[in-house]
Amino acid sequence: MRTFAQRRGRNILAALCSTALALALAALPSGSYAAPAAPSVPAASSAATAQGAPARPSPGPAPDPSLTAHTLTRADAPLDNPLKGFARFYQAGADQNTGYPHALTWSYFGLSEVMNDSSDCENYDWDVLDDALDETASYGNQAAIRFYIEYPNDAGSHPTNAIPPCFAGHVANRTNAYWNTTSPDYDSAYLLDALKDFIAAFGARYDNDPRIGFIHMGLVGLWGEWHTWPYDTDTSGDSYPNYMPTDAHGAEIVRAYDSAFPHTRLEVRYPESAGGAAGSLPAVGYHDDSFCFREGSPPAGVTLPASLGGASYSQLQKALDQGVENRWITASMGGEVRPEIQSTAFDNWPGGSGAVDNMKACLELEHTTWKINEGSANYDPSNAKVAAAVRQMGYDLTVDHAYFHDTARGSTTVGVRITNNGVAPFYYPWTVSLGLKDASGHVVRDWATPWDLRKAMPVRIRAFPDWGVGSDPTYLDYGYPRYFDSSVDLSGVTAGTYQLVMKAKNPLEDTNASAKKLRFANAGQKQDGWLDLGAMTVGSGTGTSHSYEAEAAANTLTGTARTADCTGCSGGSKVGYVGNGAALTFNGVDGGSGGARTVTIQYATAESRPATVQANGGTPKAVSFPPTPDWTTTRTTTVSLNLNAGTGNSITVANSSGWAPDIDRITVT
């Protein structure tokens, strides 16, 4: 396909709207792709429907005070961090890593390329999609994709008419004489059933596919962009019939996507698409493909709200009207930098000029994660203005402190505190691991953690003027630096000094080792994805340790104490309901040669709880257990107990007057 193949038809409409406004006002009904010049209904008052300033999330646990704090140095994150920034168009056989650094590739496909069996609408040929995804992954990139049915003008190597051949004789077609396209009857029961079956099969095959970063729902309307202008819902001022599906039928498609893709991030074009069907679906984001453009006379923004000079039909005004301006908290905001301004969009950063609106305000209020920007191919990678914008887009994660003992052995706890200085969270639960690197830079041991980067929310957000919390710009505190910790077992690690490291693994690395790594905004971040946390000396073998799972059959559970599943626990289980007279006793504990031993207790409790810990029925020791983020995320605390020589020891965790924490395991050193 050609790089700008999809631009030609869209630029025609853009020209109508931006250089011949009088004609647009007279002839263009609202709801058109680029800029409906006269909305069919007056803009609603955002004060009545806007969500307003979101409540701050929980700050999470405080750093473990028993661990030594190590300050890490911030540095700019790379420009091609995955799942954020600019996306370039897919061109088969072309080098995807030229031009401005990026980690996303935009691809679109005609539905008839997959549904190509004239006699069976449920026979799918996924080769065209797999070929593009495989090639994109080979460059270390993730794809953002969309399927369409009708494509005005030149679709490059894809069909302009992508109505599946199995629709013939079952679905009526209409002619869009303005664009010279064929529109199927989107209200046809046959079509709706076929589309929902396709979406279900699409999700069954590709949901959580590491090659895909974002999916635009597509399918409906010109370019799959959920409009059929001028044959659209506004029929009051023109002679064009409405070719769009009813809101109820459009909502069926939106819900089908939401059901089929519980993991892969979804976006739909407009907040009001299908009657605002996505408004009740927190996993569905929005896709502003006229991003930060100004048009008309006098010029008005098509992204920023009316309170900041935007048009009544602008993307963020519609978000306010629908009460979804805070959807970014749970779903991604994608789209495209308007093609006409791509070459100059960041020349006046942080503001704008002419057809470019206030770019910083657009990014901050939309909470932009990614944008198609083919014009970025010509950007200078050293352009500081572009770099500032890209780093602000999506997540920008810094580990400001690491927490660990400088010298450790056996089981030890490692913690980090992560600050998100971007405008959006990270939207995927990528596995975060800790590791040890030797002097040669080789990772000699690594441990997966239950840490969830999605909990590191932006620490500051920009307020809409519509919220009435201050003059523009007003910034509000939102997220907090997020603390995580986890226990690691150093048993078997050769004594010596190592570099303690951490990494968030891009699952695309399982497909291609050169996949773009998620890199933190830290001076100690390495290209291999591992971030240096500081030096750790692992003690000698004199500190031999043994771990014991709470759910082990050899243990004794009394009263209400019982085993329960725990996704973040060692072995996937824990023992809960300990306390109020119920106890957990670890039997067969090895005390070595006897004497004082350090017992590390790994536990989970969403609230601070006390307990007693005793060895061999001796004097109980009171131990405080600070709260963990939830009932499946663990942390550790330690207590010193005197044990007998040999393996005949018992250690009991109890609380006679209240509940104790849930216990994952103990490690005796």
XYZ file of C-alpha atoms in Angstrom, residues 24 67 70 80 184 203 305 336 341-342 413 471 502 517 522 527 592-593 638 650:
20
model
C -19.375 23.876 3.918
C 14.770 -1.540 53.707
C 18.525 4.128 47.194
C 10.463 4.824 20.734
C -24.193 -1.882 2.648
C -11.216 -11.742 19.204
C -13.515 21.968 24.049
C -4.199 10.817 14.110
C -0.720 20.028 9.996
C 1.615 17.060 10.474
C 12.744 -8.081 49.980
C -8.358 29.405 35.573
C 14.464 -4.757 37.067
C 11.828 -2.635 25.210
C 16.304 6.760 34.429
C 19.015 -0.884 26.034
C 20.269 -26.045 61.208
C 22.698 -26.222 64.121
C 11.015 -10.585 59.580
C 7.456 -25.783 64.534
